PDB file of C-alpha atoms in Angstrom:
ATOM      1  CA  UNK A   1       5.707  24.063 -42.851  1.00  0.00           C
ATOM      2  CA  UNK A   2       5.980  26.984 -40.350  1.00  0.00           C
ATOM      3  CA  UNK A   3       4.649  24.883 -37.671  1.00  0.00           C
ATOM      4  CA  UNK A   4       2.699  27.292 -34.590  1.00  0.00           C
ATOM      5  CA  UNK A   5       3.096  30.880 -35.317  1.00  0.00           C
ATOM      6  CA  UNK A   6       2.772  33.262 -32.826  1.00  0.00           C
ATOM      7  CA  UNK A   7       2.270  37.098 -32.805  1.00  0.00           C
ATOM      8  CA  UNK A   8       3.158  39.348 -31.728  1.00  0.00           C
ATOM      9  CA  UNK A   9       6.969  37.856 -30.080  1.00  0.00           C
ATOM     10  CA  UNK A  10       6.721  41.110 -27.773  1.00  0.00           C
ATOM     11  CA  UNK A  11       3.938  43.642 -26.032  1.00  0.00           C
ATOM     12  CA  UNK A  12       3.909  46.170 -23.226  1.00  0.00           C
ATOM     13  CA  UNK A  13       0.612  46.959 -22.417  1.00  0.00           C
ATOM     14  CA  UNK A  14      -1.170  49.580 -19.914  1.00  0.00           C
ATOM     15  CA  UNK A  15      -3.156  48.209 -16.719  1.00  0.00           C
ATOM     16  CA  UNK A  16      -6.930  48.410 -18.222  1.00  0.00           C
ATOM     17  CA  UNK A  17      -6.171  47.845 -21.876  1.00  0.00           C
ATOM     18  CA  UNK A  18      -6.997  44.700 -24.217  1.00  0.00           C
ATOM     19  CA  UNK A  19      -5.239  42.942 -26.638  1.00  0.00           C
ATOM     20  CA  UNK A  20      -5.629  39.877 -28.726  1.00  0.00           C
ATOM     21  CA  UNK A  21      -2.484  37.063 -28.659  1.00  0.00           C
ATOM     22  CA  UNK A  22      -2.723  35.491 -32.210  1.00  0.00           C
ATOM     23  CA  UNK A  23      -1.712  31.828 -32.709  1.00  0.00           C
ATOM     24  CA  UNK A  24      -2.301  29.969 -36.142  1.00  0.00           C
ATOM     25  CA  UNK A  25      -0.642  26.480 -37.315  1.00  0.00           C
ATOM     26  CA  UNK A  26       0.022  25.063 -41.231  1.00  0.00           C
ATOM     27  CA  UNK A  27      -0.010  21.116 -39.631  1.00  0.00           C
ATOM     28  CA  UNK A  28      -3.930  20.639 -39.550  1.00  0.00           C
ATOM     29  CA  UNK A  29      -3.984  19.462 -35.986  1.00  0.00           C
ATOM     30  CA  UNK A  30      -7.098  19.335 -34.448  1.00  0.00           C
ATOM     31  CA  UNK A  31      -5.632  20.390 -30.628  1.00  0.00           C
ATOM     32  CA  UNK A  32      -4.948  23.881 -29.665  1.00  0.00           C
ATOM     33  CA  UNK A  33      -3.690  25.251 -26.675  1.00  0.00           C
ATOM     34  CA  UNK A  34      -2.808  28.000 -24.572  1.00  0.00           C
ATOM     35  CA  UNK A  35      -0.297  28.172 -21.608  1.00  0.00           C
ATOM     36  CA  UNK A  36       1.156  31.066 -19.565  1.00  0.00           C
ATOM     37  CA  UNK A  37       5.369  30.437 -18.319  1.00  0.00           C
ATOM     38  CA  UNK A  38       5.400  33.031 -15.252  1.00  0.00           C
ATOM     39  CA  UNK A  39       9.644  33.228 -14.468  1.00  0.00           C
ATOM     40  CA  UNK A  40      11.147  29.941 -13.479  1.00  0.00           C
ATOM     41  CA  UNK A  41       7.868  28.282 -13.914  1.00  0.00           C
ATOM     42  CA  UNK A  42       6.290  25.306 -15.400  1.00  0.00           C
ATOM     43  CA  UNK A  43       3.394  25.974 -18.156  1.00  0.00           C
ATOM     44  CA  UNK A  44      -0.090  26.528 -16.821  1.00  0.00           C
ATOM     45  CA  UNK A  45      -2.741  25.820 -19.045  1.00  0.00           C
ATOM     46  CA  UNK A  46      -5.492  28.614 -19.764  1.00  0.00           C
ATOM     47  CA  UNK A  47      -7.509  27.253 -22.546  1.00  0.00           C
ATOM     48  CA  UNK A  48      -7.738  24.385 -25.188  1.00  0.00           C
ATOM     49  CA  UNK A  49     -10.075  23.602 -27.986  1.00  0.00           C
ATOM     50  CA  UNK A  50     -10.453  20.393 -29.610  1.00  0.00           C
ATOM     51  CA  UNK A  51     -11.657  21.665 -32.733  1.00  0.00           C
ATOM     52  CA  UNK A  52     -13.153  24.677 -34.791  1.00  0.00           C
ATOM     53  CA  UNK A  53     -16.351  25.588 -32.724  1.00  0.00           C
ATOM     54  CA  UNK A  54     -15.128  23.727 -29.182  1.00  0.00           C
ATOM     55  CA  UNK A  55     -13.121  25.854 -26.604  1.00  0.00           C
ATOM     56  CA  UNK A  56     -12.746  24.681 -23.229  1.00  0.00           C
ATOM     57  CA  UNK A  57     -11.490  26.167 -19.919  1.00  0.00           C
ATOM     58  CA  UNK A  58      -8.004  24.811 -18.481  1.00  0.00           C
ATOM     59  CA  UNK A  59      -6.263  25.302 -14.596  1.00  0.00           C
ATOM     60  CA  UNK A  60      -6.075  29.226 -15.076  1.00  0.00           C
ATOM     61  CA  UNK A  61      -8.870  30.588 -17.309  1.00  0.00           C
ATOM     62  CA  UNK A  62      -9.862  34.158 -15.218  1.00  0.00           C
ATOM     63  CA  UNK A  63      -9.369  37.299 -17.300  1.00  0.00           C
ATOM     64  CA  UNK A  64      -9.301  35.172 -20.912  1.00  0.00           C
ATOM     65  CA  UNK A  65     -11.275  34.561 -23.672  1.00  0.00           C
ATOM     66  CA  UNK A  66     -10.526  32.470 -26.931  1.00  0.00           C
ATOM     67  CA  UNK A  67     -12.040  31.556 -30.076  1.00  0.00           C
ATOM     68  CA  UNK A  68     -11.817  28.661 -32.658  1.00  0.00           C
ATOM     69  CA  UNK A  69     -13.762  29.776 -35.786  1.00  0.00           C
ATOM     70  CA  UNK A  70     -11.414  27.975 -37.977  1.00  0.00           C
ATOM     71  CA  UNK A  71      -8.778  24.802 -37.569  1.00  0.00           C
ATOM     72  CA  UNK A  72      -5.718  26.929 -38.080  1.00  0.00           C
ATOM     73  CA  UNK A  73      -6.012  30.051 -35.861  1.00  0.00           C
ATOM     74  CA  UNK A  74      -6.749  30.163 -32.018  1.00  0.00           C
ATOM     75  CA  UNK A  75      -6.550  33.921 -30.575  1.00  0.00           C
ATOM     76  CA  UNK A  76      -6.420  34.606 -27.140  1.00  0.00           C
ATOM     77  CA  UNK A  77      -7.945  37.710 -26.046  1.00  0.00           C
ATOM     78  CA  UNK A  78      -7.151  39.637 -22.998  1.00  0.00           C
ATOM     79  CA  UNK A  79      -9.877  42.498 -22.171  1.00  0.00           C
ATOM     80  CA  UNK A  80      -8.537  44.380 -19.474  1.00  0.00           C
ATOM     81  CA  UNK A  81      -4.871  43.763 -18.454  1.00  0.00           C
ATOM     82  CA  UNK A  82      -3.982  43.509 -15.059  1.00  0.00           C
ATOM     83  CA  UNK A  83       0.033  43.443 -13.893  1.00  0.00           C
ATOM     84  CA  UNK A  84      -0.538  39.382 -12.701  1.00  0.00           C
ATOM     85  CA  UNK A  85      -1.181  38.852 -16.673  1.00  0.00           C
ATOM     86  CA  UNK A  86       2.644  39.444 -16.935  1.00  0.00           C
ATOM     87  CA  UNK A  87       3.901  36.553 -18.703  1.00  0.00           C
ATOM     88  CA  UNK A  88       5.309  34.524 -21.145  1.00  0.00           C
ATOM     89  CA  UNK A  89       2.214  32.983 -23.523  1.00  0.00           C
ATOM     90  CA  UNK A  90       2.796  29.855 -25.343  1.00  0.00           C
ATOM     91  CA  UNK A  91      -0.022  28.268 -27.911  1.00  0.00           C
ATOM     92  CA  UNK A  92       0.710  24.474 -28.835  1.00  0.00           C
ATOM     93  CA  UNK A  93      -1.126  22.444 -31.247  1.00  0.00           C
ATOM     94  CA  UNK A  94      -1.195  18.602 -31.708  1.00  0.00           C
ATOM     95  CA  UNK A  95      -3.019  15.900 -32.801  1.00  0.00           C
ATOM     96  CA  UNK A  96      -5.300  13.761 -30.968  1.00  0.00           C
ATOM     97  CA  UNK A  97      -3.817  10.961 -29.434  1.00  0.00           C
ATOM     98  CA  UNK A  98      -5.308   7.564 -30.554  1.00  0.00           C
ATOM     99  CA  UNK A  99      -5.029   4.970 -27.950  1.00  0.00           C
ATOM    100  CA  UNK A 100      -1.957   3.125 -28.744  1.00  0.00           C
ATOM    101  CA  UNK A 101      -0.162   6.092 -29.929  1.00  0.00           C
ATOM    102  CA  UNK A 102       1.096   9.604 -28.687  1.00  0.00           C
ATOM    103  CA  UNK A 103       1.500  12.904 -29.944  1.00  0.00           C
ATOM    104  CA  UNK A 104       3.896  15.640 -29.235  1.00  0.00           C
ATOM    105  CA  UNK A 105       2.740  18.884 -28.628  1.00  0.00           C
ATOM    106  CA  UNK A 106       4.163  21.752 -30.689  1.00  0.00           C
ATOM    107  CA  UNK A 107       4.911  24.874 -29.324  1.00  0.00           C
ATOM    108  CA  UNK A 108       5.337  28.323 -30.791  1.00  0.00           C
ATOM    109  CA  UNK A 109       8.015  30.462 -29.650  1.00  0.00           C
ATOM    110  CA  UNK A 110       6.055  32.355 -27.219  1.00  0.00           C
ATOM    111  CA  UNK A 111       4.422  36.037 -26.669  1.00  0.00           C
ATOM    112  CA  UNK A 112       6.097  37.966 -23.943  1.00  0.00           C
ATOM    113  CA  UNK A 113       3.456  40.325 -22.318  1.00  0.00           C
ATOM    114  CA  UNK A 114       4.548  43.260 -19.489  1.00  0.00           C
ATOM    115  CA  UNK A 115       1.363  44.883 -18.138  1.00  0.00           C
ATOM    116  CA  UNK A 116       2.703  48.166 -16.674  1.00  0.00           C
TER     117      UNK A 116
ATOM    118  CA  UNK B   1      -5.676  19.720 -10.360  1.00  0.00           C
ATOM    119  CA  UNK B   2      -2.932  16.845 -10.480  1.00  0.00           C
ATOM    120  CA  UNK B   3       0.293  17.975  -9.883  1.00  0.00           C
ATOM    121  CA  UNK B   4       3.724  17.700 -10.665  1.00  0.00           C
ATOM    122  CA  UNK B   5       6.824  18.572  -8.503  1.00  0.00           C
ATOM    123  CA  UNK B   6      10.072  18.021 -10.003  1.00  0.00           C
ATOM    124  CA  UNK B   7      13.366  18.178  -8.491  1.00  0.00           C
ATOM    125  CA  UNK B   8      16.105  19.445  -8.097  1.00  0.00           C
ATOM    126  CA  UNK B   9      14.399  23.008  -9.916  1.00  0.00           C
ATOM    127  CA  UNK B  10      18.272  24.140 -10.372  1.00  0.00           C
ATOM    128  CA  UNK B  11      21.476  22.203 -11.100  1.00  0.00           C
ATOM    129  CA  UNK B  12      24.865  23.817 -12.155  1.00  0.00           C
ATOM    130  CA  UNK B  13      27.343  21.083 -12.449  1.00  0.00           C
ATOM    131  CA  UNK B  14      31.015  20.457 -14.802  1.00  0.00           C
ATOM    132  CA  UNK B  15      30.980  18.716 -18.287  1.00  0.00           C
ATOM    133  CA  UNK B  16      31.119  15.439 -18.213  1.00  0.00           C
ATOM    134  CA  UNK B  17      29.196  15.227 -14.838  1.00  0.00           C
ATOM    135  CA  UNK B  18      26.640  12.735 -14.579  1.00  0.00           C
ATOM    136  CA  UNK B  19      22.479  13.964 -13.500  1.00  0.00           C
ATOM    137  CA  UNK B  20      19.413  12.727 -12.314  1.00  0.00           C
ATOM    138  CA  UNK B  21      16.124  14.606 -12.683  1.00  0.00           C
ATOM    139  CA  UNK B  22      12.764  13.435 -10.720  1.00  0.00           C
ATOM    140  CA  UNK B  23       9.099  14.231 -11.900  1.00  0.00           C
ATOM    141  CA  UNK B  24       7.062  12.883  -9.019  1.00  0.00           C
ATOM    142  CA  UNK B  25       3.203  12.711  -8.495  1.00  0.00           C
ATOM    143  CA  UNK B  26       0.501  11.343  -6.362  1.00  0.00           C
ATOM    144  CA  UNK B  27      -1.733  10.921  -9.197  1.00  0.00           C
ATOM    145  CA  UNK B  28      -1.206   8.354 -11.647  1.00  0.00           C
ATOM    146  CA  UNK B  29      -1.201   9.573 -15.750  1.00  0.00           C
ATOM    147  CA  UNK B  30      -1.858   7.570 -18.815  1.00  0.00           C
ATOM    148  CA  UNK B  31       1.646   8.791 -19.992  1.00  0.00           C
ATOM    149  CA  UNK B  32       4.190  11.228 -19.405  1.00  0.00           C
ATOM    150  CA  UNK B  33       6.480  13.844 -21.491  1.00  0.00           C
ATOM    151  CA  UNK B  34       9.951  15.140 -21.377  1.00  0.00           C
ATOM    152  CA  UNK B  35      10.387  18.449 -22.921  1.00  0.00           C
ATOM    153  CA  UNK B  36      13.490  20.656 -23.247  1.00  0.00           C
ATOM    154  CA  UNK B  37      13.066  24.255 -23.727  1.00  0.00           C
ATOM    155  CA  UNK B  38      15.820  26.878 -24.431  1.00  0.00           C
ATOM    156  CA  UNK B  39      15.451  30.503 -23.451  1.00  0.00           C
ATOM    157  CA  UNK B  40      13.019  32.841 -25.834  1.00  0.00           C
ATOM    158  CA  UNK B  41      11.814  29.299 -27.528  1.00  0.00           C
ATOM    159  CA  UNK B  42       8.902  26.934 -26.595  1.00  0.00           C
ATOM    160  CA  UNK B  43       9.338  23.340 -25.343  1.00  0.00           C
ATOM    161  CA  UNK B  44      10.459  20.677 -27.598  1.00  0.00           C
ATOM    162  CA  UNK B  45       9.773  17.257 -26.938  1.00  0.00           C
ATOM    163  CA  UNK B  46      12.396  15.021 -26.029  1.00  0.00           C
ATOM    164  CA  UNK B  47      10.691  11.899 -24.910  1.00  0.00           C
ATOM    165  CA  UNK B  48       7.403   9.608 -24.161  1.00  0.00           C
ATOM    166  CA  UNK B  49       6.629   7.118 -21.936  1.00  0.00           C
ATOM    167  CA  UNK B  50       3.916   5.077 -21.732  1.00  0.00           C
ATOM    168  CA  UNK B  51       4.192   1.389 -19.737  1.00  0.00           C
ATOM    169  CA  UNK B  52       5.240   1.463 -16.485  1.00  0.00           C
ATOM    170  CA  UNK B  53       8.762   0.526 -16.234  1.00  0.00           C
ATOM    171  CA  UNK B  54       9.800   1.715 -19.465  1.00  0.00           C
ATOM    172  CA  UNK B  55      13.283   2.899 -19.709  1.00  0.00           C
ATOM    173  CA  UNK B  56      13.760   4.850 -23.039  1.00  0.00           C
ATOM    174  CA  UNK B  57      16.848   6.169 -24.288  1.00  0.00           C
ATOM    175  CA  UNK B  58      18.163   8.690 -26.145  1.00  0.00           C
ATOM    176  CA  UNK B  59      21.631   9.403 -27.011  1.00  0.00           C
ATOM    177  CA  UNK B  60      23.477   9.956 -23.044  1.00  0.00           C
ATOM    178  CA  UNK B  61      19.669  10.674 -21.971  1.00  0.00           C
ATOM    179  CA  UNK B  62      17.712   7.833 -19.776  1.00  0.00           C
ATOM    180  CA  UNK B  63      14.319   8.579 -19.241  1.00  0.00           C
ATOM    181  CA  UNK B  64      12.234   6.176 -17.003  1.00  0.00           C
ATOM    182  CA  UNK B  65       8.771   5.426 -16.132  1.00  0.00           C
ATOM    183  CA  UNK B  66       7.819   4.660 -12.624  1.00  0.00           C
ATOM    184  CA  UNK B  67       5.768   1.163 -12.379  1.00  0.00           C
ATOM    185  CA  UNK B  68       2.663   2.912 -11.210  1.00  0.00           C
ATOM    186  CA  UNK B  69       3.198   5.683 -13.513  1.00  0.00           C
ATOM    187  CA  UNK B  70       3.239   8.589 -10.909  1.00  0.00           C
ATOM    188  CA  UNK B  71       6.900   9.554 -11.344  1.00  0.00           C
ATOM    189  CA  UNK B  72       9.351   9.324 -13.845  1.00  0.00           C
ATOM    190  CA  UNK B  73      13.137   9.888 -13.953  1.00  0.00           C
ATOM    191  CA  UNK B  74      15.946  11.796 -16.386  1.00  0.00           C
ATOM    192  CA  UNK B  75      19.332  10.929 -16.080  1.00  0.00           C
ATOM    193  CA  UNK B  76      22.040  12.720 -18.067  1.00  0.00           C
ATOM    194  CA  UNK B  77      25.217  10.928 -18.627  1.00  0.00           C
ATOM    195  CA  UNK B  78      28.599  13.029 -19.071  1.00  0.00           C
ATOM    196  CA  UNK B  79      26.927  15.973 -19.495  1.00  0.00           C
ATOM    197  CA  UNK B  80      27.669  18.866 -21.916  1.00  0.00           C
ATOM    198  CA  UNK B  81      26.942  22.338 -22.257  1.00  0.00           C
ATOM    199  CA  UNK B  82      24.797  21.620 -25.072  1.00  0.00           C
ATOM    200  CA  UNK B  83      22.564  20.299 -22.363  1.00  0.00           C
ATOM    201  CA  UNK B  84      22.231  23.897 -20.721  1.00  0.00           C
ATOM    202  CA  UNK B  85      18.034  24.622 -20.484  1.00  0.00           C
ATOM    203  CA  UNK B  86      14.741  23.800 -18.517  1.00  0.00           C
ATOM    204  CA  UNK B  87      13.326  20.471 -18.957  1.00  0.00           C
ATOM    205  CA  UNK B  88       9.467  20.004 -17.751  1.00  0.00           C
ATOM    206  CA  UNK B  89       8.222  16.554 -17.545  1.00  0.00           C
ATOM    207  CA  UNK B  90       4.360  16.493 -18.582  1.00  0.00           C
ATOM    208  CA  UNK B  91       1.360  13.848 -17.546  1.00  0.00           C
ATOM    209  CA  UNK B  92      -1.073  13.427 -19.889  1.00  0.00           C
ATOM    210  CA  UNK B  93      -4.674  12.640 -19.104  1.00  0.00           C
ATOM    211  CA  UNK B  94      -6.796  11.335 -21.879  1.00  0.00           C
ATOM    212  CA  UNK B  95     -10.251  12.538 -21.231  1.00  0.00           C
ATOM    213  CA  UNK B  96     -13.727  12.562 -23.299  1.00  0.00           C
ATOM    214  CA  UNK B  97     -13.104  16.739 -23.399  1.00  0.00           C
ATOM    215  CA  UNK B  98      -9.863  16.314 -24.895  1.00  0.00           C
ATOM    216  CA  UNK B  99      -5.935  15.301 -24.354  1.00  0.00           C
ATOM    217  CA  UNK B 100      -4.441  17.569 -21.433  1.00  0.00           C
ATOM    218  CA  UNK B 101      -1.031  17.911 -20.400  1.00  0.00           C
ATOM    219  CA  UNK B 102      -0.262  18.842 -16.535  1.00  0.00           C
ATOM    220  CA  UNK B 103       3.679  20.122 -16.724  1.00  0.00           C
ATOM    221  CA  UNK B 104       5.911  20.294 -14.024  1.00  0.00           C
ATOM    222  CA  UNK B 105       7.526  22.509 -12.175  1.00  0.00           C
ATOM    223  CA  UNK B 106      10.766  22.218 -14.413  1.00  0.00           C
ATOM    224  CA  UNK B 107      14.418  21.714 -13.572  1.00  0.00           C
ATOM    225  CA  UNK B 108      16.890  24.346 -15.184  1.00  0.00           C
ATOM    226  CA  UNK B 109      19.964  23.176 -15.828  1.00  0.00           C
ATOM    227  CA  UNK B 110      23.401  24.853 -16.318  1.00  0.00           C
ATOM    228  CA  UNK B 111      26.200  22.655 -17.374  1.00  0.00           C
ATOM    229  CA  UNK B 112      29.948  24.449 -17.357  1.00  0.00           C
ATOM    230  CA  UNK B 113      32.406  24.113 -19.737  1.00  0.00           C
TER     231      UNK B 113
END
């Protein structure tokens, strides 16, 4: 298994343009996720999706879009980059957790964005 | 929006120093995460706790669970450099939308050979 793939690992983009962060996972987790790192930074979340179809809006959702047509692939779309989009994007999938038990998230290795 | 303040959010100390890490909240989670990450990777978990009070460990690493699960606790014994990286503690709220993790402000760590 490849686990979360993310792509691309690096992008410098122009203030005003768009661009589409692509995330897919082999582990057939229902859970997707996507969190921004800023520099010495915890992980804030942007969006999540609980399934194909569902997408929901997390702490820091302004200037974002995503999409869950299918289990494996949750894009994140930017439409027109501003410099505080400059970042480190992480997508994470899991499993639901059942009641009694707990499951990890798994993280891809991250998208670094510069919006110049 | 719950928060998450850890402490301290930088640490250089010697091998074979011991370490403490705090994860403290005012809101209370159904569980909380430990995750190491190492530069140009993502987080990996290390660690969950669930009851309050639970002390789980693994290998020189005690993680513990405050009894009203709003804060939780890493200690590193004898560390080594191996240890070098950021470790985020996450609480996890269990909600009818879906599972959500609130992460920390992290604690980067630099041991010294």
């Amino acid at each position: 298994n490849a686990g979360v793939t993310q792509t691309p690992k690096f992008r410098i983009l122009k203030i005003g343009q768009s661009m589409t962060l692509q995330c897919t996972q082999d582990m057939n987790h229902n859970y997707m996720y996507w969190y921004r790192q800023d520099p010495g930074m915890g992980l804030k979340l942007i969006y999540y999706s609980v399934g194909a179809g569902i997408t929901d809006k997390g702490e820091v959702p302004n200037g974002y879009n995503v999409s869950r047509s299918t289990t494996e692939d949750f894009p994140l779309r930017l439409e027109l980059a501003a410099p505080s989009q400059t970042s480190v994007y992480f997508c994470a999938s899991s499993h639901p957790r059942g009641h009694y038990s707990n499951q990890p998230q798994h993280f891809g290795d991250g998208t670094r964005l510069s919006i110049l | 929006t719950q928060l998450l303040e850890q402490s301290p959010q930088f640490l250089s100390i010697q091998e074979g120093e011991n370490l403490t890490v705090y994860c403290n909240s005012s809101s209370v989670f159904s569980s909380l995460q430990w995750y190491r990450q190492e530069p140009g990777e993502g987080p990996v978990l290390l660690v969950t706790v669930v009851t309050g009070g639970e002390v789980k460990k693994l290998k020189r690493l005690t993680f513990q669970f405050g009894d009203a699960r709003k804060d939780s606790s890493l200690h590193i014994t004898a560390a080594q450099p191996g240890d070098t990286g950021l470790y985020l503690c996450a609480g996890e709220e269990k909600k009818s939308s879906g599972d959500k993790l609130t992460f920390g402000t992290g604690t980067r760590l630099a041991v010294r050979p």
